[in-house]
Amino acid sequence: QRGETGGGIGFAWFIAKLIVAVLVLRVFIIAPFSIPSESMLPKLWQGEYLIATKWSYGYSNASLPFEASLFDGRILASQPERGDVVIFKHPVDNQDYVKRVIGLPGDTVQMLGGQLLINGEFVTQDPIADFEIPIAPNAACVFGERVFVQDASEPRCAYKRFREELPGGVAVDVLDFGLSPGDSTPIATVPEGHMFVMGDNRDYSRDSRFPALAGDGVGMVPQSKLVGRARFIFWSTDGSAEWVKPWTWFSAARWERIGLSL
């Protein structure tokens, strides 16, 4: 009887330690996030799930589960680098957003005729091979670009792609579909403790080029809203899976995307 009691206590203690370990992992180390739109194409595709590291920029209430108000400011704070793909809370509605850091405190950022200027200098932008993506529920070719059939079973959509080299040498592939409201903006100076972020899919991203409104643009994002740095994709689905058909969970997976680092 003692052995049975001891075994039960031991198992309960193991479960308690496991729960604590999972909580520590989730609160302080890593967190999963999903990509709900195509604003970060071609780097991140709609229907992907990524892991972000929480320690990268320090800890704030925004990085805690349920945004628990445990302290003011950021602990162990460090500033993101230009080109980082970051997770942050929207300044107005506190929803999770994922964008790329373009401007840091003191930088000036402007879009002029579809070209990015940082600190008064045009960012080099060179056309490269078109970005192609299979048409699926999570990639519906919504931008009106050309559709072609690579083979009878997989129609694809092709988008014009460009490579930008940000100050500091980070190369970023971006999509652009011609002039749009976000392609010409006034000069904006990034305040201390903030960052200017943009989506890689320039004409399909509501970002720091637009005022911070719930469910819309984000304006200048306070770094206190940082949650973590996106690191790698752990799952990707084209959206065709059905819960009642388990085999589609595998056929819908974009296996070649899983494990890609960011």
CSV table of C-alpha atoms in Angstrom, one decimal:
chain,number,residue,atom,x,y,z
A,1,GLN,CA,0.0,0.0,0.0
A,2,ARG,CA,2.9,2.4,0.8
A,3,GLY,CA,4.4,1.7,-2.6
A,4,GLU,CA,1.1,2.5,-4.3
A,5,THR,CA,0.7,5.7,-2.3
A,6,GLY,CA,4.3,6.7,-2.9
A,7,GLY,CA,3.9,6.0,-6.6
A,8,GLY,CA,0.8,8.2,-6.8
A,9,ILE,CA,2.6,11.0,-5.0
A,10,GLY,CA,5.6,10.6,-7.3
A,11,PHE,CA,3.4,10.8,-10.4
A,12,ALA,CA,1.6,13.9,-9.1
A,13,TRP,CA,4.9,15.5,-8.3
A,14,PHE,CA,6.1,14.7,-11.9
A,15,ILE,CA,2.9,16.3,-13.4
A,16,ALA,CA,3.3,19.4,-11.2
A,17,LYS,CA,6.9,19.8,-12.3
A,18,LEU,CA,5.9,19.3,-15.9
A,19,ILE,CA,3.2,22.0,-15.6
A,20,VAL,CA,5.7,24.4,-14.1
A,21,ALA,CA,8.3,23.7,-16.8
A,22,VAL,CA,5.7,24.3,-19.6
A,23,LEU,CA,4.6,27.5,-17.9
A,24,VAL,CA,8.1,28.8,-17.6
A,25,LEU,CA,8.8,27.8,-21.3
A,26,ARG,CA,5.6,29.6,-22.4
A,27,VAL,CA,6.0,32.7,-20.2
A,28,PHE,CA,9.7,33.4,-20.5
A,29,ILE,CA,11.3,31.5,-23.4
A,30,ILE,CA,9.2,30.8,-26.5
A,31,ALA,CA,5.7,31.3,-27.8
A,32,PRO,CA,3.8,30.1,-30.9
A,33,PHE,CA,2.1,32.5,-33.3
A,34,SER,CA,0.0,32.1,-36.4
A,35,ILE,CA,0.1,34.1,-39.7
A,36,PRO,CA,-3.5,35.2,-40.5
A,37,SER,CA,-2.9,37.2,-43.7
A,38,GLU,CA,-0.6,37.7,-46.6
A,39,SER,CA,1.0,40.9,-45.4
A,40,MET,CA,4.4,39.3,-44.9
A,41,LEU,CA,4.7,37.5,-48.3
A,42,PRO,CA,7.0,36.2,-49.6
A,43,LYS,CA,8.8,35.5,-46.2
A,44,LEU,CA,5.7,34.3,-44.3
A,45,TRP,CA,2.7,32.7,-45.9
A,46,GLN,CA,-0.9,32.8,-44.6
A,47,GLY,CA,-1.6,29.6,-42.6
A,48,GLU,CA,1.9,29.3,-41.1
A,49,TYR,CA,2.7,28.9,-37.4
A,50,LEU,CA,6.0,30.2,-36.1
A,51,ILE,CA,8.0,30.1,-32.9
A,52,ALA,CA,9.2,33.4,-31.4
A,53,THR,CA,11.8,33.8,-28.7
A,54,LYS,CA,10.7,36.0,-25.8
A,55,TRP,CA,14.1,36.7,-24.4
A,56,SER,CA,15.4,38.5,-27.5
A,57,TYR,CA,14.2,42.0,-26.5
A,58,GLY,CA,13.5,41.6,-22.8
A,59,TYR,CA,10.2,41.3,-21.0
A,60,SER,CA,7.3,43.6,-20.6
A,61,ASN,CA,3.6,43.2,-19.7
A,62,ALA,CA,3.0,42.8,-23.5
A,63,SER,CA,5.1,39.7,-23.6
A,64,LEU,CA,3.3,38.0,-20.7
A,65,PRO,CA,0.3,35.7,-21.1
A,66,PHE,CA,-3.0,37.7,-20.8
A,67,GLU,CA,-0.8,40.9,-20.6
A,68,ALA,CA,-0.6,40.6,-16.8
A,69,SER,CA,0.4,44.0,-15.3
A,70,LEU,CA,3.2,42.8,-13.1
A,71,PHE,CA,5.7,45.7,-13.6
A,72,ASP,CA,6.4,48.9,-15.5
A,73,GLY,CA,8.6,49.2,-18.5
A,74,ARG,CA,10.8,46.4,-19.8
A,75,ILE,CA,13.2,44.1,-17.9
A,76,LEU,CA,16.5,43.0,-19.5
A,77,ALA,CA,15.5,45.3,-22.4
A,78,SER,CA,17.4,45.3,-25.7
A,79,GLN,CA,16.6,47.0,-28.9
A,80,PRO,CA,15.6,45.1,-32.1
A,81,GLU,CA,17.9,45.3,-35.1
A,82,ARG,CA,16.8,46.7,-38.4
A,83,GLY,CA,15.5,43.8,-40.5
A,84,ASP,CA,14.3,41.7,-37.6
A,85,VAL,CA,10.9,40.0,-38.0
A,86,VAL,CA,9.1,40.9,-34.7
A,87,ILE,CA,5.9,40.0,-32.9
A,88,PHE,CA,4.2,42.9,-31.1
A,89,LYS,CA,0.9,44.0,-29.6
A,90,HIS,CA,-1.0,46.5,-31.6
A,91,PRO,CA,-0.8,49.9,-29.8
A,92,VAL,CA,-4.6,50.3,-29.8
A,93,ASP,CA,-6.3,46.9,-29.7
A,94,ASN,CA,-3.5,44.8,-28.4
A,95,GLN,CA,-3.9,42.1,-31.0
A,96,ASP,CA,-0.7,40.2,-32.1
A,97,TYR,CA,0.9,41.6,-35.2
A,98,VAL,CA,4.0,40.4,-37.1
A,99,LYS,CA,6.1,42.9,-39.2
A,100,ARG,CA,9.7,43.7,-40.1
A,101,VAL,CA,11.6,46.4,-38.3
A,102,ILE,CA,12.6,49.1,-40.7
A,103,GLY,CA,13.3,52.2,-38.6
A,104,LEU,CA,14.9,52.6,-35.1
A,105,PRO,CA,14.9,55.6,-32.8
A,106,GLY,CA,16.2,58.7,-34.5
A,107,ASP,CA,15.8,57.3,-38.0
A,108,THR,CA,13.7,59.1,-40.6
A,109,VAL,CA,11.6,56.9,-42.8
A,110,GLN,CA,9.7,57.8,-46.0
A,111,MET,CA,8.1,56.1,-49.0
A,112,LEU,CA,8.5,58.1,-52.2
A,113,GLY,CA,6.9,56.8,-55.4
A,114,GLY,CA,7.0,53.2,-54.1
A,115,GLN,CA,10.7,53.4,-53.0
A,116,LEU,CA,11.8,53.3,-49.4
A,117,LEU,CA,14.1,56.0,-48.0
A,118,ILE,CA,15.9,55.7,-44.7
A,119,ASN,CA,17.7,58.7,-43.3
A,120,GLY,CA,17.3,60.4,-46.6
A,121,GLU,CA,18.9,57.6,-48.6
A,122,PHE,CA,17.0,55.4,-51.1
A,123,VAL,CA,17.2,51.8,-50.2
A,124,THR,CA,18.6,49.7,-53.1
A,125,GLN,CA,15.8,47.8,-54.8
A,126,ASP,CA,16.5,45.3,-57.6
A,127,PRO,CA,14.0,43.2,-59.5
A,128,ILE,CA,14.5,39.5,-59.1
A,129,ALA,CA,12.7,36.3,-60.2
A,130,ASP,CA,8.9,36.3,-59.6
A,131,PHE,CA,7.6,34.9,-56.4
A,132,GLU,CA,5.4,31.9,-57.1
A,133,ILE,CA,2.9,30.3,-54.8
A,134,PRO,CA,0.4,27.5,-55.3
A,135,ILE,CA,-3.2,28.7,-55.4
A,136,ALA,CA,-5.1,27.4,-52.3
A,137,PRO,CA,-7.6,28.6,-49.7
A,138,ASN,CA,-4.7,30.4,-47.9
A,139,ALA,CA,-3.2,31.8,-51.1
A,140,ALA,CA,-6.0,32.8,-53.4
A,141,CYS,CA,-4.1,35.1,-55.8
A,142,VAL,CA,-6.1,38.0,-54.5
A,143,PHE,CA,-3.8,40.7,-55.9
A,144,GLY,CA,-4.8,40.1,-59.6
A,145,GLU,CA,-1.4,39.0,-60.7
A,146,ARG,CA,-0.8,36.5,-63.4
A,147,VAL,CA,-1.9,32.9,-62.9
A,148,PHE,CA,-0.3,30.0,-64.7
A,149,VAL,CA,-0.4,26.3,-64.6
A,150,GLN,CA,2.9,24.6,-63.9
A,151,ASP,CA,1.2,21.2,-64.2
A,152,ALA,CA,-2.3,20.0,-64.4
A,153,SER,CA,-2.7,19.6,-60.7
A,154,GLU,CA,-1.0,22.7,-59.3
A,155,PRO,CA,-2.0,26.2,-60.6
A,156,ARG,CA,0.2,28.9,-59.3
A,157,CYS,CA,0.2,32.6,-58.9
A,158,ALA,CA,3.2,34.8,-59.7
A,159,TYR,CA,4.0,38.1,-58.2
A,160,LYS,CA,6.7,40.7,-59.0
A,161,ARG,CA,9.5,40.5,-56.4
A,162,PHE,CA,12.2,42.8,-55.5
A,163,ARG,CA,15.3,42.6,-53.3
A,164,GLU,CA,16.0,45.5,-51.0
A,165,GLU,CA,19.2,46.0,-49.0
A,166,LEU,CA,18.5,47.8,-45.7
A,167,PRO,CA,21.2,49.9,-44.1
A,168,GLY,CA,23.5,47.5,-42.2
A,169,GLY,CA,23.4,45.0,-45.1
A,170,VAL,CA,20.2,43.0,-44.3
A,171,ALA,CA,18.7,41.8,-47.7
A,172,VAL,CA,14.9,41.6,-47.8
A,173,ASP,CA,12.6,40.2,-50.5
A,174,VAL,CA,9.5,42.4,-51.0
A,175,LEU,CA,6.4,42.3,-53.2
A,176,ASP,CA,5.0,45.4,-54.9
A,177,PHE,CA,2.0,45.7,-57.2
A,178,GLY,CA,2.3,49.3,-58.4
A,179,LEU,CA,1.4,52.6,-56.8
A,180,SER,CA,-0.9,52.5,-53.7
A,181,PRO,CA,-1.8,54.9,-50.9
A,182,GLY,CA,1.2,53.6,-48.8
A,183,ASP,CA,3.7,54.2,-51.5
A,184,SER,CA,4.0,58.0,-50.9
A,185,THR,CA,4.3,59.2,-47.3
A,186,PRO,CA,5.6,62.2,-45.4
A,187,ILE,CA,9.0,61.9,-43.7
A,188,ALA,CA,8.5,60.3,-40.3
A,189,THR,CA,11.1,60.4,-37.5
A,190,VAL,CA,11.1,57.4,-35.1
A,191,PRO,CA,10.8,58.6,-31.5
A,192,GLU,CA,12.9,57.3,-28.7
A,193,GLY,CA,11.7,53.9,-27.5
A,194,HIS,CA,9.7,53.2,-30.7
A,195,MET,CA,10.2,51.4,-34.0
A,196,PHE,CA,8.9,51.8,-37.5
A,197,VAL,CA,7.7,48.5,-39.0
A,198,MET,CA,6.5,47.4,-42.4
A,199,GLY,CA,5.1,44.3,-44.0
A,200,ASP,CA,7.2,42.7,-46.8
A,201,ASN,CA,4.1,42.6,-49.0
A,202,ARG,CA,4.1,46.4,-49.3
A,203,ASP,CA,0.8,47.0,-50.9
A,204,TYR,CA,-1.1,44.6,-48.7
A,205,SER,CA,0.2,45.7,-45.3
A,206,ARG,CA,-1.3,48.2,-42.8
A,207,ASP,CA,1.8,49.1,-40.8
A,208,SER,CA,3.7,52.2,-39.5
A,209,ARG,CA,2.9,54.1,-42.7
A,210,PHE,CA,-0.6,54.4,-41.4
A,211,PRO,CA,-2.0,55.9,-38.2
A,212,ALA,CA,-2.6,53.4,-35.3
A,213,LEU,CA,-6.3,52.4,-35.5
A,214,ALA,CA,-7.9,49.2,-34.1
A,215,GLY,CA,-7.6,46.5,-36.7
A,216,ASP,CA,-5.7,48.7,-39.1
A,217,GLY,CA,-2.4,50.6,-39.2
A,218,VAL,CA,0.0,50.5,-36.2
A,219,GLY,CA,1.7,53.9,-36.4
A,220,MET,CA,5.0,54.2,-34.5
A,221,VAL,CA,5.1,51.1,-32.3
A,222,PRO,CA,6.4,51.5,-28.7
A,223,GLN,CA,9.1,48.9,-28.1
A,224,SER,CA,7.3,48.2,-24.8
A,225,LYS,CA,4.7,46.4,-27.0
A,226,LEU,CA,7.3,43.9,-28.3
A,227,VAL,CA,6.5,40.2,-27.6
A,228,GLY,CA,9.4,38.4,-29.2
A,229,ARG,CA,11.5,37.8,-32.3
A,230,ALA,CA,10.2,35.4,-35.0
A,231,ARG,CA,12.7,32.5,-35.3
A,232,PHE,CA,11.3,29.6,-37.4
A,233,ILE,CA,8.2,28.0,-38.9
A,234,PHE,CA,7.0,24.9,-37.2
A,235,TRP,CA,3.9,24.3,-39.3
A,236,SER,CA,2.4,25.5,-42.5
A,237,THR,CA,-0.9,24.6,-44.1
A,238,ASP,CA,-2.6,25.7,-47.4
A,239,GLY,CA,-6.0,25.8,-45.7
A,240,SER,CA,-7.5,22.9,-47.5
A,241,ALA,CA,-7.7,20.5,-44.5
A,242,GLU,CA,-11.0,19.4,-43.0
A,243,TRP,CA,-11.3,18.3,-39.4
A,244,VAL,CA,-13.6,15.4,-40.4
A,245,LYS,CA,-11.1,14.1,-42.9
A,246,PRO,CA,-7.8,13.5,-40.9
A,247,TRP,CA,-5.8,12.5,-44.0
A,248,THR,CA,-6.3,16.1,-45.3
A,249,TRP,CA,-4.3,17.3,-42.3
A,250,PHE,CA,-1.2,15.9,-44.0
A,251,SER,CA,-2.1,16.6,-47.6
A,252,ALA,CA,-2.7,20.3,-46.8
A,253,ALA,CA,0.7,20.6,-45.1
A,254,ARG,CA,3.4,22.6,-46.9
A,255,TRP,CA,6.2,20.3,-45.9
A,256,GLU,CA,8.9,22.2,-47.6
A,257,ARG,CA,8.1,25.3,-45.5
A,258,ILE,CA,8.3,23.6,-42.1
A,259,GLY,CA,11.5,24.3,-40.2
A,260,LEU,CA,12.5,27.3,-42.2
A,261,SER,CA,14.4,29.8,-40.1
A,262,LEU,CA,13.5,33.5,-40.0
